[in-house]
CSV table of C-alpha atoms and ligand atoms in Angstrom, one decimal:
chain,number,residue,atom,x,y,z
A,1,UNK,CA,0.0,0.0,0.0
A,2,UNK,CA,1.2,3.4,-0.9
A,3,UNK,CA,0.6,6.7,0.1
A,4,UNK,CA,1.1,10.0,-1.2
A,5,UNK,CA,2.8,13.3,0.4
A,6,UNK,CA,1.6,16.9,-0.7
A,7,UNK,CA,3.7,18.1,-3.6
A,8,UNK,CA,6.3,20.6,-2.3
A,9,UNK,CA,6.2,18.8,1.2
A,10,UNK,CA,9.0,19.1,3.4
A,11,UNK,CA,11.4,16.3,4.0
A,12,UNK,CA,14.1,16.6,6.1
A,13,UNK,CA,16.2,16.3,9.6
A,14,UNK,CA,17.5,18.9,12.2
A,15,UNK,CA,20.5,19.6,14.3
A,16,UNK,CA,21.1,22.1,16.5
A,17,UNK,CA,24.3,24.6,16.9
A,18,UNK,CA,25.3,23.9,20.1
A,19,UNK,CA,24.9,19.9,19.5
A,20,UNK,CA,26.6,19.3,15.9
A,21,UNK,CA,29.1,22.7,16.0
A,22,UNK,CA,31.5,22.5,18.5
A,23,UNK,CA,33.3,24.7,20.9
A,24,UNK,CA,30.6,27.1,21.8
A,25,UNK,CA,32.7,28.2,24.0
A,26,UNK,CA,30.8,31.8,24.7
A,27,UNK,CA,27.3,30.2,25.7
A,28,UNK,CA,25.8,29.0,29.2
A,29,UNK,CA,25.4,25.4,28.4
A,30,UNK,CA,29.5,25.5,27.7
A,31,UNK,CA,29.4,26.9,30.7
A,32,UNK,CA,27.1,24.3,32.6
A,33,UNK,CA,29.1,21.4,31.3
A,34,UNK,CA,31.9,22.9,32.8
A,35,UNK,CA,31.3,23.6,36.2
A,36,UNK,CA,32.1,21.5,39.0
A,37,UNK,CA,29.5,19.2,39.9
A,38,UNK,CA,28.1,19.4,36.5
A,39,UNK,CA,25.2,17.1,35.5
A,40,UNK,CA,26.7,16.5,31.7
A,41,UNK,CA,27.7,13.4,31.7
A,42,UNK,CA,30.5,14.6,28.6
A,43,UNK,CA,31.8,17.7,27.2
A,44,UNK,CA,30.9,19.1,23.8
A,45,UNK,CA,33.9,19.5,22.8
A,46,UNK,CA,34.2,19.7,19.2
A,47,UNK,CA,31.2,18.1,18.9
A,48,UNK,CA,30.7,16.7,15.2
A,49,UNK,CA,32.1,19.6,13.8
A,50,UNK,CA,29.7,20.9,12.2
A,51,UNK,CA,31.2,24.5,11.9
A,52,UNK,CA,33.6,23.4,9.6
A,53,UNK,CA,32.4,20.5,8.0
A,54,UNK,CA,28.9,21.8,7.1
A,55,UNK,CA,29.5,22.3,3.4
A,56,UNK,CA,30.2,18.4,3.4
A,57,UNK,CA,27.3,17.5,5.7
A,58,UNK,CA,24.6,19.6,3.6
A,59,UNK,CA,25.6,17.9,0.5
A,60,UNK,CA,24.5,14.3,2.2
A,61,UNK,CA,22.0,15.2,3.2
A,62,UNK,CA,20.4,16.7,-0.2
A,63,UNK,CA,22.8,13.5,-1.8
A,64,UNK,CA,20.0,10.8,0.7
A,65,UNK,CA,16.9,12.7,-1.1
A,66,UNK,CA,16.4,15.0,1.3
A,67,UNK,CA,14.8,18.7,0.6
A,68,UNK,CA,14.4,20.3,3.7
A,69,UNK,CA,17.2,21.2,6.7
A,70,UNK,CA,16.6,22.9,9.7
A,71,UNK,CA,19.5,23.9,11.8
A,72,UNK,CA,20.3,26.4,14.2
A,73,UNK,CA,22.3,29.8,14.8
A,74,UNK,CA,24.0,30.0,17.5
A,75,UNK,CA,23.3,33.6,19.4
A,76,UNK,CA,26.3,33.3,22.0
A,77,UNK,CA,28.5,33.6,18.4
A,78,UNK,CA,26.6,35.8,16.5
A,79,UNK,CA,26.4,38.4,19.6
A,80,UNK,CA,29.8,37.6,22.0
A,81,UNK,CA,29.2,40.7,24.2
A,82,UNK,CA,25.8,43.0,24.2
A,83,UNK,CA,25.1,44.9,21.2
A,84,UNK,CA,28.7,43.6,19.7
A,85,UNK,CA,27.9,41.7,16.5
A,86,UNK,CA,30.6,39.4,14.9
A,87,UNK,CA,29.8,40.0,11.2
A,88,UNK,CA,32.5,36.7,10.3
A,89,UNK,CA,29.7,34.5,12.3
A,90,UNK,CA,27.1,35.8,9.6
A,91,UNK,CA,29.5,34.8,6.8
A,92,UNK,CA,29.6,31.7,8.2
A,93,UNK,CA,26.1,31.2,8.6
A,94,UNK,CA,25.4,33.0,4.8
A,95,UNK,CA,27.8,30.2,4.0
A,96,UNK,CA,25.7,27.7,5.7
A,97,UNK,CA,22.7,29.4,3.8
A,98,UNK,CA,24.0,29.3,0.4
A,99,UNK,CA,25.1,25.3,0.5
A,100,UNK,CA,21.6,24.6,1.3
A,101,UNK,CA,20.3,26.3,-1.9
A,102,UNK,CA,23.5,25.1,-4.0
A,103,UNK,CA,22.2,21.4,-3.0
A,104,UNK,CA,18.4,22.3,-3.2
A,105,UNK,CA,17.3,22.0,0.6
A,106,UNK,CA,15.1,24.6,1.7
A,107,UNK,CA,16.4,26.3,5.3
A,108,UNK,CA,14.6,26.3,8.2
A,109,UNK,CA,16.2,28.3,10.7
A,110,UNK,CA,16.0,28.0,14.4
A,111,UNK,CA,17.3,31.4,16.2
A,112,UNK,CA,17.6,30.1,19.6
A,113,UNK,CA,17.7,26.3,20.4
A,114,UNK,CA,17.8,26.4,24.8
A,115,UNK,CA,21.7,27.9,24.3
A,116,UNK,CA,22.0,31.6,25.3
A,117,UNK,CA,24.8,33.9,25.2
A,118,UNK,CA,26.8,33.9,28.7
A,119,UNK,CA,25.8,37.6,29.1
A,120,UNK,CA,22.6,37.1,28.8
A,121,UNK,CA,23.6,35.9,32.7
A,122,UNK,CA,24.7,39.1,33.8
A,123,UNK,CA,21.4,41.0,33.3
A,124,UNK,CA,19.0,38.3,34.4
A,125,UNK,CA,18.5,35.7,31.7
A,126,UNK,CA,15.2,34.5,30.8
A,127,UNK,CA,13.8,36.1,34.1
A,128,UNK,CA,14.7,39.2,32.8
A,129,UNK,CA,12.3,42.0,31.3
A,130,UNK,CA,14.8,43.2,29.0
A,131,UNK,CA,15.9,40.1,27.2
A,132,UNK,CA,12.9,40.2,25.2
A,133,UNK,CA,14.1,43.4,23.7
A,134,UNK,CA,17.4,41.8,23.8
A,135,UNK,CA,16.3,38.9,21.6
A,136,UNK,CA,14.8,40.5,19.5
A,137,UNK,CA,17.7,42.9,18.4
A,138,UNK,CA,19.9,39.8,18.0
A,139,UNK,CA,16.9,38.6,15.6
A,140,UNK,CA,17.2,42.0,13.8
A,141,UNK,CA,20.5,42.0,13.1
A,142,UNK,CA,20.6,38.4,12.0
A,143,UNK,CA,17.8,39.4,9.4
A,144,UNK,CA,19.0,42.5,8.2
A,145,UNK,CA,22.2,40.8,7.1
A,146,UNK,CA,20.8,37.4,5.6
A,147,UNK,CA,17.1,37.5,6.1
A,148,UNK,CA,16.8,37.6,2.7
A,149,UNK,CA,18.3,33.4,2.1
A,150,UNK,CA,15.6,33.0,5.3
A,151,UNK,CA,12.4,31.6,4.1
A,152,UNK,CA,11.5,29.5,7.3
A,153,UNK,CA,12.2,30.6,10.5
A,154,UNK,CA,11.5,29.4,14.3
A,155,UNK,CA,12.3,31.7,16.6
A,156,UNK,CA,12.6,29.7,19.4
A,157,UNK,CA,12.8,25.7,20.2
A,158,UNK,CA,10.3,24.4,22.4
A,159,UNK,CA,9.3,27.4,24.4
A,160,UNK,CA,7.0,25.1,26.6
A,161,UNK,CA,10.0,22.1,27.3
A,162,UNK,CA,11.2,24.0,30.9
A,163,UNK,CA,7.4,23.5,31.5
A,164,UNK,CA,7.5,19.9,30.5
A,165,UNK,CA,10.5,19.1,32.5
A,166,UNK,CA,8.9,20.9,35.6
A,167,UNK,CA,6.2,18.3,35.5
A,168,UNK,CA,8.2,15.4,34.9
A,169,UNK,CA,10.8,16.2,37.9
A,170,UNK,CA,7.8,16.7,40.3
A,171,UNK,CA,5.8,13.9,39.4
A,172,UNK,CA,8.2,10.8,39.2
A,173,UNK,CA,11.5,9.7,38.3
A,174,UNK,CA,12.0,9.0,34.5
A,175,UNK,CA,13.7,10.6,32.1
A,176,UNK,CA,12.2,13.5,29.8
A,177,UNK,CA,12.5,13.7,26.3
A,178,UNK,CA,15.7,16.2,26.5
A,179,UNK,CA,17.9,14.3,28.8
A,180,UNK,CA,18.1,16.3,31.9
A,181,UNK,CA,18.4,14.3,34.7
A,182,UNK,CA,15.6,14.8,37.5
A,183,UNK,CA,18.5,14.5,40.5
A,184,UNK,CA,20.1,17.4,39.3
A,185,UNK,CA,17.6,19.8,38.5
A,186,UNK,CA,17.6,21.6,41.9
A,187,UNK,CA,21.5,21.1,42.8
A,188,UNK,CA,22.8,24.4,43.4
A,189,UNK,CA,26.6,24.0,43.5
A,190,UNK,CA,26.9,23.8,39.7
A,191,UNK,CA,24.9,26.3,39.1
A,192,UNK,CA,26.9,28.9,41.7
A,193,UNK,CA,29.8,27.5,39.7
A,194,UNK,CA,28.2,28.2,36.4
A,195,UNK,CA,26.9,31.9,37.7
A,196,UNK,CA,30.3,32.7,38.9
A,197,UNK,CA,31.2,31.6,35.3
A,198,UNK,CA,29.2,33.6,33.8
A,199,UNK,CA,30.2,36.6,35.4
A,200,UNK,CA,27.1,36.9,38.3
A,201,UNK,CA,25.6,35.5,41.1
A,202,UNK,CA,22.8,32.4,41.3
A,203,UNK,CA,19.7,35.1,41.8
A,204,UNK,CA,20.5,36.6,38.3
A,205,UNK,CA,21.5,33.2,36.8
A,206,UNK,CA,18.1,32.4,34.6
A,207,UNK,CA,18.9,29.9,31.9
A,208,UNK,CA,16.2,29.1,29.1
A,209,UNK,CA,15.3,25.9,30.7
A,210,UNK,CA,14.1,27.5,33.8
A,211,UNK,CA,11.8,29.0,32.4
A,212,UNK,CA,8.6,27.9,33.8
A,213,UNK,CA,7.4,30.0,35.7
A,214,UNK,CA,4.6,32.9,34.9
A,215,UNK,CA,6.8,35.7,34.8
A,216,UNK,CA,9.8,33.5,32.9
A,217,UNK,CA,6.7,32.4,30.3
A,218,UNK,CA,5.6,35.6,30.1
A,219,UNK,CA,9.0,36.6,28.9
A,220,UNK,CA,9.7,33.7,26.6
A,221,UNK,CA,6.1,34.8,25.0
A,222,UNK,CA,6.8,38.5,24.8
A,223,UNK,CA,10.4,37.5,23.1
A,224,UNK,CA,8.4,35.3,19.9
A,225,UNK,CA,6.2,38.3,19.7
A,226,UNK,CA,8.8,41.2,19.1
A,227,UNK,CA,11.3,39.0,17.2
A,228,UNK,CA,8.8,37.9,15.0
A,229,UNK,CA,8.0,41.8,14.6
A,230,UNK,CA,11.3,42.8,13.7
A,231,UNK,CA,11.6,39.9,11.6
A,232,UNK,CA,8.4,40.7,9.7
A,233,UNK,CA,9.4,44.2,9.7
A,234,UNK,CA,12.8,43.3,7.5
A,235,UNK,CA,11.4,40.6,5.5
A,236,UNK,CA,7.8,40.6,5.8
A,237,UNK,CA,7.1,36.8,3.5
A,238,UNK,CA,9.5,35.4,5.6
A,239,UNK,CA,7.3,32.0,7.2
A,240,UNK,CA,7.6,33.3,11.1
A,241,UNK,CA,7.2,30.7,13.9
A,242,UNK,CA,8.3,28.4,16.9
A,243,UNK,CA,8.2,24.8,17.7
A,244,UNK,CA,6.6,23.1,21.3
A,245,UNK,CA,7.7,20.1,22.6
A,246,UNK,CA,4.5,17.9,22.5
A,247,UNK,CA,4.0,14.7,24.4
A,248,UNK,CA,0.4,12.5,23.7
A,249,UNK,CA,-1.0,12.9,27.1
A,250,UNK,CA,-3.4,9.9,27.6
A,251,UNK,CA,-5.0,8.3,30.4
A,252,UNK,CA,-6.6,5.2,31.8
A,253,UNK,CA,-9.9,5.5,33.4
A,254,UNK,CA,-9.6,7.8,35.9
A,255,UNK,CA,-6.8,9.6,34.6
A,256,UNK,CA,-8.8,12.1,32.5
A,257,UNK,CA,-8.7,15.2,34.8
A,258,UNK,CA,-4.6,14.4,35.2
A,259,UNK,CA,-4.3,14.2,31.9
A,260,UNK,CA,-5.8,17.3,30.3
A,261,UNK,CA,-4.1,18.9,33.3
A,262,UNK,CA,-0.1,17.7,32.1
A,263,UNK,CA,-1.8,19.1,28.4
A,264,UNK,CA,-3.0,22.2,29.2
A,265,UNK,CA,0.1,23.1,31.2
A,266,UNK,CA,2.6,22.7,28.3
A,267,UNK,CA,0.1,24.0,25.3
A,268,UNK,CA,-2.3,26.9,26.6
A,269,UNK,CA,0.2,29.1,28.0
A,270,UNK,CA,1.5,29.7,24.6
A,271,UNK,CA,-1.2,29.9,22.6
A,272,UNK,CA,-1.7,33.6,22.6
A,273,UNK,CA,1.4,34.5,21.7
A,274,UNK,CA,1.2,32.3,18.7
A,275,UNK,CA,-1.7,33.4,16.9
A,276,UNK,CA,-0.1,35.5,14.5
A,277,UNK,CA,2.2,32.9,13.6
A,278,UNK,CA,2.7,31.4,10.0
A,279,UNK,CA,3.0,28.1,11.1
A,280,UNK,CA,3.7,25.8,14.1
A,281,UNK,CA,6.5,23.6,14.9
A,282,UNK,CA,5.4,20.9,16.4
A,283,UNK,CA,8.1,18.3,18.2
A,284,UNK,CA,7.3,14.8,19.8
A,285,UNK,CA,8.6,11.7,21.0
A,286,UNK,CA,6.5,9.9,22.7
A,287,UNK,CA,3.3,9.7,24.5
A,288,UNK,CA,2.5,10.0,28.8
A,289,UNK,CA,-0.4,7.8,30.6
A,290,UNK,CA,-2.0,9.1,33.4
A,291,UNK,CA,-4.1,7.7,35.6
A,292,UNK,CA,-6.0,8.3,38.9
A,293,UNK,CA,-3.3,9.2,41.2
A,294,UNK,CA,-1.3,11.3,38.2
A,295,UNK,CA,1.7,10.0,35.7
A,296,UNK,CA,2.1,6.4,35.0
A,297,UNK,CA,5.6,4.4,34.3
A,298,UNK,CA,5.5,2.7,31.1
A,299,UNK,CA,4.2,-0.6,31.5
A,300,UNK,CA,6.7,-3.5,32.7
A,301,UNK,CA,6.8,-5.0,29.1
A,302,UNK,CA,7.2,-1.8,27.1
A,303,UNK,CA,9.6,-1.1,24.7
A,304,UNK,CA,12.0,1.9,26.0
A,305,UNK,CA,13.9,3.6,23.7
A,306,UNK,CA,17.7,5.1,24.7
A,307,UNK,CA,16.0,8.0,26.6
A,308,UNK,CA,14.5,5.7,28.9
A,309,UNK,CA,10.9,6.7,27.3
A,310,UNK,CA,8.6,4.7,25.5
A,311,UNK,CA,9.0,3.4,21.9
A,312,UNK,CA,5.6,4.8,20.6
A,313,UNK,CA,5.8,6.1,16.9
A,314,UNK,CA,1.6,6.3,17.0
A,315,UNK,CA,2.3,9.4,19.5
A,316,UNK,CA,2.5,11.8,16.5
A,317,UNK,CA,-0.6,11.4,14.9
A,318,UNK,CA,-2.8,11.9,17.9
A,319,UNK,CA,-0.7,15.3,18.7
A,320,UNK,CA,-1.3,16.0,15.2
A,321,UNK,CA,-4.8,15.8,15.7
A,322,UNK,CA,-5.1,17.3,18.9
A,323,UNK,CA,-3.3,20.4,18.0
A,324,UNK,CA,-5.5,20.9,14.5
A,325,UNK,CA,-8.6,20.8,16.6
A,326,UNK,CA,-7.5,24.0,18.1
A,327,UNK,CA,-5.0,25.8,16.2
A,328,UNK,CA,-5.8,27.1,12.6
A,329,UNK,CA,-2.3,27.5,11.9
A,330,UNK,CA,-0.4,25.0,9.0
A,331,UNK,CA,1.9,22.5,10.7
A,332,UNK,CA,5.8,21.5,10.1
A,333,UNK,CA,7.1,18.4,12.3
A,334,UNK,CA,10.0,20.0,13.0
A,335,UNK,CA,11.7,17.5,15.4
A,336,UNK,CA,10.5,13.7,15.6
A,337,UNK,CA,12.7,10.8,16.5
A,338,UNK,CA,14.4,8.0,18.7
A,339,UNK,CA,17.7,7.4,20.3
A,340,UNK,CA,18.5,3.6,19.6
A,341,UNK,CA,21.4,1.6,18.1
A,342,UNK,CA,19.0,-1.1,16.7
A,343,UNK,CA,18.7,0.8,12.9
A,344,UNK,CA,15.8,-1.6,12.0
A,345,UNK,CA,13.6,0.1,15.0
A,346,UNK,CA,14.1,3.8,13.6
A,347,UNK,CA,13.3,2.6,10.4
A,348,UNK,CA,9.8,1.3,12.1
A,349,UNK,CA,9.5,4.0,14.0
A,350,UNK,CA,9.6,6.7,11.2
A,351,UNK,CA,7.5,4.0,9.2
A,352,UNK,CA,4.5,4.3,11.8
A,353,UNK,CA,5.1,7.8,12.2
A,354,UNK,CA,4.3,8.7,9.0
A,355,UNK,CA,1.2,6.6,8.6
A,356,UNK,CA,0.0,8.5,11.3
A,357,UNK,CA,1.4,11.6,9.4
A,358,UNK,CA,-0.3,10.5,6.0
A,359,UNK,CA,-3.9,9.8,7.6
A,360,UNK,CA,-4.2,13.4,9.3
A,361,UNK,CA,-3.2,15.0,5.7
A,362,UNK,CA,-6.1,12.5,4.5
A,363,UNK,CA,-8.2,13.8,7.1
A,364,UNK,CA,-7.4,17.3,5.5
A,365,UNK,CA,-5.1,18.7,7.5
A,366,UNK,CA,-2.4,21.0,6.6
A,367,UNK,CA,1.0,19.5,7.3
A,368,UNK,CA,3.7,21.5,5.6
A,369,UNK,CA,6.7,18.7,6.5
A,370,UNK,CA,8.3,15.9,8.3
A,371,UNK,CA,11.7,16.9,9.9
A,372,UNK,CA,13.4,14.4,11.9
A,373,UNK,CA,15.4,14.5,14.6
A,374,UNK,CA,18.3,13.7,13.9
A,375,UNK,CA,20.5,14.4,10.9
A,376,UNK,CA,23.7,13.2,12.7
A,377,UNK,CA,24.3,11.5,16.0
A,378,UNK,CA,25.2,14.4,18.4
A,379,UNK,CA,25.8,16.1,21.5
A,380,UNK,CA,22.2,14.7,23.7
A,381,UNK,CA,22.8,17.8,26.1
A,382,UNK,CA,23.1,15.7,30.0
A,383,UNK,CA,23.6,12.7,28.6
A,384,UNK,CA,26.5,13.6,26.2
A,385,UNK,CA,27.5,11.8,23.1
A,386,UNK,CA,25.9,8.3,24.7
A,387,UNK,CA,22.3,8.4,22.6
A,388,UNK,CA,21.8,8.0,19.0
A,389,UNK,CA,19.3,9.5,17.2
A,390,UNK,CA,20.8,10.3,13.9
A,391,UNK,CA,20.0,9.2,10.4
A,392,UNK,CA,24.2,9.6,9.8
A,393,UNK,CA,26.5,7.9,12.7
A,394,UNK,CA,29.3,9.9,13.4
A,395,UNK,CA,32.9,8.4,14.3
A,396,UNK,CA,34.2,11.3,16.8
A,397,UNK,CA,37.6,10.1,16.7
A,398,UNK,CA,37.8,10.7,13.3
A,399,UNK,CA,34.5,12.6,12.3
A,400,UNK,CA,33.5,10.4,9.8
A,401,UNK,CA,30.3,10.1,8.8
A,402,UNK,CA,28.0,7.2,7.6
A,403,UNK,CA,25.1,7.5,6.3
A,404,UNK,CA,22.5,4.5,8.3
A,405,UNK,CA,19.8,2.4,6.5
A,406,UNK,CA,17.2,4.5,8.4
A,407,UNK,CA,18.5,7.7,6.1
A,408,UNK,CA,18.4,5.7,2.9
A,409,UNK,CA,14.5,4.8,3.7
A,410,UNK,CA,14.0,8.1,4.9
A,411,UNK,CA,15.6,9.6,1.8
A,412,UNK,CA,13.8,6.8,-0.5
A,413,UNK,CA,10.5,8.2,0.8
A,414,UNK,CA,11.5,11.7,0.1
A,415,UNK,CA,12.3,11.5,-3.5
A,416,UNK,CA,9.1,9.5,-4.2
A,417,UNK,CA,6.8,11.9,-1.8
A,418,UNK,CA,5.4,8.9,-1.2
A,419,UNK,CA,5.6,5.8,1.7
A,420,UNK,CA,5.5,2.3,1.1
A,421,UNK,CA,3.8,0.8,4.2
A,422,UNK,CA,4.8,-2.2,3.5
A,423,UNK,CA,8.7,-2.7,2.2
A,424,UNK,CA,11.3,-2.0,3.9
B,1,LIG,C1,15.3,19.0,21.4
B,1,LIG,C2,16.7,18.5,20.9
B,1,LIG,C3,16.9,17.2,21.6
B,1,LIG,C4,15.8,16.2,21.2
B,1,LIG,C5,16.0,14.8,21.7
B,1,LIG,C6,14.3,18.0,21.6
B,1,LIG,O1,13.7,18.3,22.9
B,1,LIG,O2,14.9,20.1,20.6
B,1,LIG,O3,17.7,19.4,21.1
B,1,LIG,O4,18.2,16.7,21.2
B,1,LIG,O5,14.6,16.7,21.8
B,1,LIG,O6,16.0,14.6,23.1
């Protein structure tokens, strides 16, 4: 059985700056993994070296079949010190821009993925009433000077994920989707350290992923809004948005009222901010049970992928669905995936993931593109170089890259807009 994609859909993978570049030195997560005490299990290091070898990593990617890359500029490089711009970072990312179009992949450009400049620190971070401004002028620049190669843009990676995590820590002890670990949330020796670093004191340290609570949301909210103003206000058919981290909340009898709760925490507060939007990134991995007495582990005989969190590709549609039924916005999956070293599973998973995709465009609604996360194995923030979610392993030792079976099927499906359900 065969079914058919939208012509001009989106097929692609993601990275992120601070997890495929390398020595990012100049942002707060550099800083984190350096601290004593720190929670990361490894240093980034030089990561896959993406910041040199991205002319050779585009070109696979468009040489797999794919059309579509979204990737990430890096703030902390782009502004080092406040209101100091470094105008060889935006060569480097027109550079980036231009390989994409040389190979025909259409960009999609993340502005901030959870990595802030360290001096953001100083003023206040993300608790801060000025770092919406702040943002926003970073957002500016960026687009005054290649805004025009820009035709996709997310301002900001899942806004709602500090959310998320919040829940997660307080209700049990499993691992969420982007690797922090639960024990360390709260410890505050790293983070003094990582203050200190950053040239203040732990009441003004405020990092992205802290960011949930109502005056830290309000702030996250009131940064999408005036960045996608300036952005409009430079390029106004620029495609403006911003991606959500989205778990299928379910429940078991009982666990109805839990449910909708864990839901309505990590979607409404957003919403209003969003409305204006082009289009919404939507990002999932796998689905939460609830039931009576709040969050349930996965079952004793379910299948857990590296993350600790359950194998459940069928966790897409129903997000999918859920989110159409309130949002009149046109969606792009902008991050779905799984950490495992068993290839064949990724190539199920993305399998089931876009039958679920394929019956909500059925169904009539407007999906714009299927991103997956990830291109390359990479830097999984906490937990290091340890999980594997790429499409292309990386060797570290030597950086070489292989392209896995998952990014030929992924890459077969993408040149014939089309999935086979049934051959591998
Ligand atoms: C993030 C990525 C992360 C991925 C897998 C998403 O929450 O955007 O940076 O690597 O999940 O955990």
């Amino acid at each position: 059985m065969k079914s058919l994609f939208p012509d001009q859909f989106m097929w692609g993978s993601a990275t992120a700056a601070h997890q495929v570049e390398g020595n990012n030195l100049n942002s707060d997560v550099w800083v984190e993994e350096h601290a004593e005490g720190s929670p990361y299990k490894d240093k980034s290091g030089d990561a896959i070296d993406h910041y040199q070898r991205y002319r050779e990593d585009i070109a696979l990617l468009a040489g797999m079949g794919l059309n579509t890359y979204r990737f990430s500029i890096e703030w902390a490089r782009v502004e080092p010190e406040p209101g100091d711009y470094s105008y060889a970072v935006i060569e480097h990312y027109r550079d980036v821009l231009k390989a994409c179009y040389e190979h025909g992949l259409t960009p999609v450009v993340t502005l901030h993925h959870f990595t802030s400049p360290r001096w953001l620190m100083r003023f206040g971070g993300w608790a801060s009433s000025e770092t919406p401004a702040r943002f926003a002028n970073y957002c500016k620049f960026v687009f005054e000077e290649i805004g025009e190669l820009i035709p996709y843009v997310q301002t900001m990676n899942e806004v709602n994920l500090p959310v998320l995590l919040k829940g997660l820590f307080t209700k049990m002890n499993i691992v969420p989707p982007v690797g922090i670990d639960a024990s360390y949330w709260t410890a505050p020796k790293w983070r003094e350290v990582s203050a200190e670093q950053c040239g203040t004191t732990m009441d003004r340290y405020f990092t992205f992923h802290m960011a949930s609570d109502d005056n830290s949301i309000r702030i996250v909210n009131e940064a999408h809004i005036l960045a996608r103003a300036a952005i409009k206000a430079i390029r106004p058919d620029a495609k403006v948005g911003l991606s959500m981290a989205l778990s299928d909340m379910q429940s078991i009898p009982g666990g109805e009222e839990n449910a909708q709760e864990a839901w309505d925490a990590i979607f409404q507060p957003y919403l209003a901010a969003i409305q204006e939007d082009d289009f919404f990134g939507l990002q999932n991995y796998t689905r939460e049970v609830y039931g009576a007495e709040g969050q349930l582990p996965p079952a004793m005989d379910a299948e857990l992928t590296q993350m600790g969190y359950e194998y459940y590709p069928e966790a897409l549609e129903n997000v999918i669905r859920r989110v159409a039924s309130v949002l009149k916005l046109p969606i792009l999956i902008s991050e779905n995936g799984i950490a495992t070293d068993n290839d064949a599973r990724r190539i199920e998973f993305i399998r089931s993931a876009l039958s679920g995709v394929q019956s909500c465009i059925a169904d009539g609604i407007d999906i714009r593109g299927y991103l997956y996360w990830s291109a390359f194995d990479n830097f999984e923030w906490q937990f290091g170089y340890s999980k594997t979610f790429g499409i292309i392993g990386v060797n570290r030792a030597t950086q070489e890259r292989t392209i896995k079976e998952s990014g030929n099927f992924l890459g077969r499906i993408a040149k014939n807009n089309e999935i086979d359900l049934t051959i591998s």
